[in-house]
């Protein structure tokens, strides 16, 4: 038990040395760490509660996605049945209870209509299910019902796009090291360290940024528009900044050009009034369409619509042919800049709401690090002193093990890229307390064995052997608790569990194996006949 | 150098004899804790009830009534205020608006910031959390689930590893620890949030650690002294492990004490809960779980059955402490 062959000594010391080595970057300043080669940048990340910053949990409404799909389907059906030489006349399409239903005017055309609608549906998932079911009810009504697989698929797609769009938007803001992750089916976690103005971030993420240009319906009756009624083919939209009359306006349903045709958007200034505006540039197709529509509608107004609200409705003074245009509409420099970023990064396929936010100011974070550090140091000193007065030389061995353990935990966290949070520091301090528990178990056992009259070497051997089993068992159960925290916990609980689990693993190694090596060296060198423990 | 020994050698305290008193006291305290939890309720943080929590740091210790006035005038619902940490820091809790989601919560934070800035120049929001009702519901569910799973998981582990009596006694003792911690939070009205759940889980983990050590010793002694009376055997085991139990509790309390005094106000509730848990856990290891084994009818015969399966039973029958041929 006390004999260590050379390879075993190497096997014990090597991982410890690697661990200690990997903990070094955590103590170095930023600038020095950046100069290290990539694989040596094993540094503990600071959680938002220590570095300051914002944590946002965004949720997409799945109902919203389902509704949008239904609307798209409705448009597709209408377009499909009107297309070509053989038009099929249908009644109004109702979209109640999350499904579409409509009558086919001529019952003999029902089958033909179904034939034409079927190809609009797509396969969803691996089960061979379609994303919509098309049925005929009462021989003349066609019902189109979205399937669950289809909705799930659509939500999945929308979330992937949304995550990408958010990443682009945050990158455009120039924040450092954001974390953007999808969580569950319909959530996205955004973590931005050291953010000065979380409000700007939230405003940016809250915008869907769906941009549309539509012609204003100048023939609509203003009195009816004010009451929310529009002529056929037009719709009434809110227009908060309307300089003439009520905050609504009637526009044609047909979209002239949409945000999808943009290649660039930049904040700029109006030539006359120096008011902030957004300069946009269309791609080839968009530019051509915009040029064509503006040529045909000179001296008529068009509406610039963002997320269903009209920003402004300028007059078309002359055809706009260059493929670029300006968006005006009561902007501040900040809000114009935000819109430009949002337009550049594309529209979100689904609206997101913030369901959880945690923001910590940089000052509190710095205070917490300082307090945590002080507490850790005092804890180590207090425990070390207590171990020394209780077990003498053996206490010192335990203390060396604890000191190495602290570094190795940091090293392992660095290798794993784990994040140290404030509760993580508490986990650290607790680990310091419990790490010596293994040593206490061993030493108390040695004391017992000595009292029973065993010789020094035998007592030490027995102490380590008997206590190791207990230590293993106790730590397994402790790890069960830690594992559950890691699996189920969120935020602070997780940060705590990571440190606890790493600490359990490393402390068994340092407190049992490593101290045994130290003790055996001493025993073999001195061959003591009496031990002070 | 004379080494410190918190517990003298060869103690022989009759823990088992005291068990009826201990059970009575434990039951009484547990009932009180549960009663307090129901009667006073827990001061649940925004993590669990949803809402808005702002921690504002003022230049000077502010008159709390004046701050309350400002918050009330915001017209965003019933606010609650609390001095937090040092006198310059005030925690403001507000309900989350029913509608409007992100923008609305954001607007309230900005509104509060402006209003407070007007009356108290230099005030800083050192942190703020907004949690929607839906998320808080999930958090509370996950928290309860985590604690239950941990307790049950560990009880099952010790049942498989040892006899079923160990599983039950461990389960009872840990439930006792958890309930006492809840009672502590109900009585002190310290905020109960996500970090507190981590504290409760840690208490569970630590307490189990403690019980495992004693259970392990009981098992070991059951194999060694097969004819020994169960009461004496448990007393012997608890006494043998007593120095370790006390030593470890003291080292952990030392470490946590440093954290309580120096670790900053954010962690104070968390640390206080853990310190209480360590003390309660140590008590329940000694008085509740071990003594309960007797009431559950643990006997060497049951142990033998299980032991013979794993074939680690001692070969010789002994009726007293072994001497293994070692000289005293």
Tab-separated table of N, CA, C and O in Angstrom, chain A residues 61-75 132 158 208 210 347-351:
chain	number	residue	atom	x	y	z
A	61	UNK	N	-43.499	32.522	-29.873
A	61	UNK	CA	-44.819	31.946	-29.710
A	61	UNK	C	-45.065	30.947	-30.824
A	61	UNK	O	-45.025	31.290	-32.004
A	62	UNK	N	-45.293	29.688	-30.461
A	62	UNK	CA	-45.526	28.665	-31.486
A	62	UNK	C	-46.850	28.911	-32.191
A	62	UNK	O	-47.008	28.606	-33.361
A	63	UNK	N	-47.795	29.498	-31.462
A	63	UNK	CA	-49.086	29.824	-32.080
A	63	UNK	C	-48.890	30.818	-33.213
A	63	UNK	O	-49.551	30.756	-34.243
A	64	UNK	N	-47.959	31.742	-32.957
A	64	UNK	CA	-47.656	32.764	-33.945
A	64	UNK	C	-47.163	32.126	-35.238
A	64	UNK	O	-47.589	32.491	-36.328
A	65	UNK	N	-46.259	31.154	-35.073
A	65	UNK	CA	-45.713	30.457	-36.238
A	65	UNK	C	-46.833	29.741	-36.966
A	65	UNK	O	-46.948	29.825	-38.187
A	66	UNK	N	-47.691	29.062	-36.198
A	66	UNK	CA	-48.785	28.305	-36.812
A	66	UNK	C	-49.722	29.235	-37.574
A	66	UNK	O	-50.163	28.935	-38.686
A	67	UNK	N	-49.989	30.396	-36.968
A	67	UNK	CA	-50.894	31.349	-37.592
A	67	UNK	C	-50.319	31.868	-38.913
A	67	UNK	O	-51.011	31.963	-39.926
A	68	UNK	N	-49.024	32.177	-38.844
A	68	UNK	CA	-48.371	32.691	-40.047
A	68	UNK	C	-48.387	31.683	-41.176
A	68	UNK	O	-48.599	32.021	-42.338
A	69	UNK	N	-48.177	30.415	-40.809
A	69	UNK	CA	-48.179	29.368	-41.831
A	69	UNK	C	-49.549	29.286	-42.490
A	69	UNK	O	-49.670	29.098	-43.692
A	70	UNK	N	-50.565	29.424	-41.650
A	70	UNK	CA	-51.926	29.327	-42.160
A	70	UNK	C	-52.207	30.461	-43.142
A	70	UNK	O	-52.800	30.259	-44.203
A	71	UNK	N	-51.738	31.664	-42.765
A	71	UNK	CA	-51.931	32.809	-43.640
A	71	UNK	C	-51.224	32.586	-44.975
A	71	UNK	O	-51.780	32.859	-46.044
A	72	UNK	N	-49.982	32.084	-44.886
A	72	UNK	CA	-49.237	31.816	-46.120
A	72	UNK	C	-49.973	30.819	-46.987
A	72	UNK	O	-50.069	30.980	-48.203
A	73	UNK	N	-50.499	29.781	-46.327
A	73	UNK	CA	-51.195	28.723	-47.050
A	73	UNK	C	-52.414	29.304	-47.753
A	73	UNK	O	-52.685	28.981	-48.912
A	74	UNK	N	-53.101	30.166	-47.027
A	74	UNK	CA	-54.304	30.781	-47.590
A	74	UNK	C	-53.962	31.514	-48.884
A	74	UNK	O	-54.627	31.366	-49.905
A	75	UNK	N	-52.888	32.314	-48.820
A	75	UNK	CA	-52.479	33.061	-50.005
A	75	UNK	C	-52.096	32.133	-51.145
A	75	UNK	O	-52.440	32.368	-52.305
A	132	UNK	N	-49.682	19.478	-44.116
A	132	UNK	CA	-51.114	19.819	-44.054
A	132	UNK	C	-51.924	18.620	-44.528
A	132	UNK	O	-51.485	17.890	-45.414
A	158	UNK	N	-38.107	27.938	-37.999
A	158	UNK	CA	-38.170	29.342	-37.607
A	158	UNK	C	-37.146	29.636	-36.516
A	158	UNK	O	-36.496	30.683	-36.520
A	208	UNK	N	-39.195	42.640	-35.048
A	208	UNK	CA	-39.207	41.582	-36.057
A	208	UNK	C	-38.475	42.079	-37.302
A	208	UNK	O	-37.806	41.333	-37.986
A	210	UNK	N	-39.799	43.374	-40.130
A	210	UNK	CA	-40.401	42.979	-41.398
A	210	UNK	C	-40.736	44.265	-42.140
A	210	UNK	O	-41.600	45.031	-41.717
A	347	UNK	N	-35.120	39.814	-41.335
A	347	UNK	CA	-36.240	39.846	-40.409
A	347	UNK	C	-36.307	38.535	-39.616
A	347	UNK	O	-35.867	37.487	-40.083
A	348	UNK	N	-36.849	38.644	-38.416
A	348	UNK	CA	-37.047	37.450	-37.605
A	348	UNK	C	-38.268	36.710	-38.149
A	348	UNK	O	-39.282	37.330	-38.443
A	349	UNK	N	-38.171	35.390	-38.290
A	349	UNK	CA	-39.316	34.652	-38.839
A	349	UNK	C	-40.472	34.583	-37.850
A	349	UNK	O	-41.569	34.178	-38.206
A	350	UNK	N	-40.220	34.954	-36.607
A	350	UNK	CA	-41.254	34.872	-35.588
A	350	UNK	C	-40.938	35.928	-34.529
A	350	UNK	O	-39.773	36.224	-34.282
A	351	UNK	N	-41.981	36.512	-33.943
A	351	UNK	CA	-41.743	37.528	-32.915
A	351	UNK	C	-41.244	36.852	-31.638
A	351	UNK	O	-41.689	35.768	-31.280
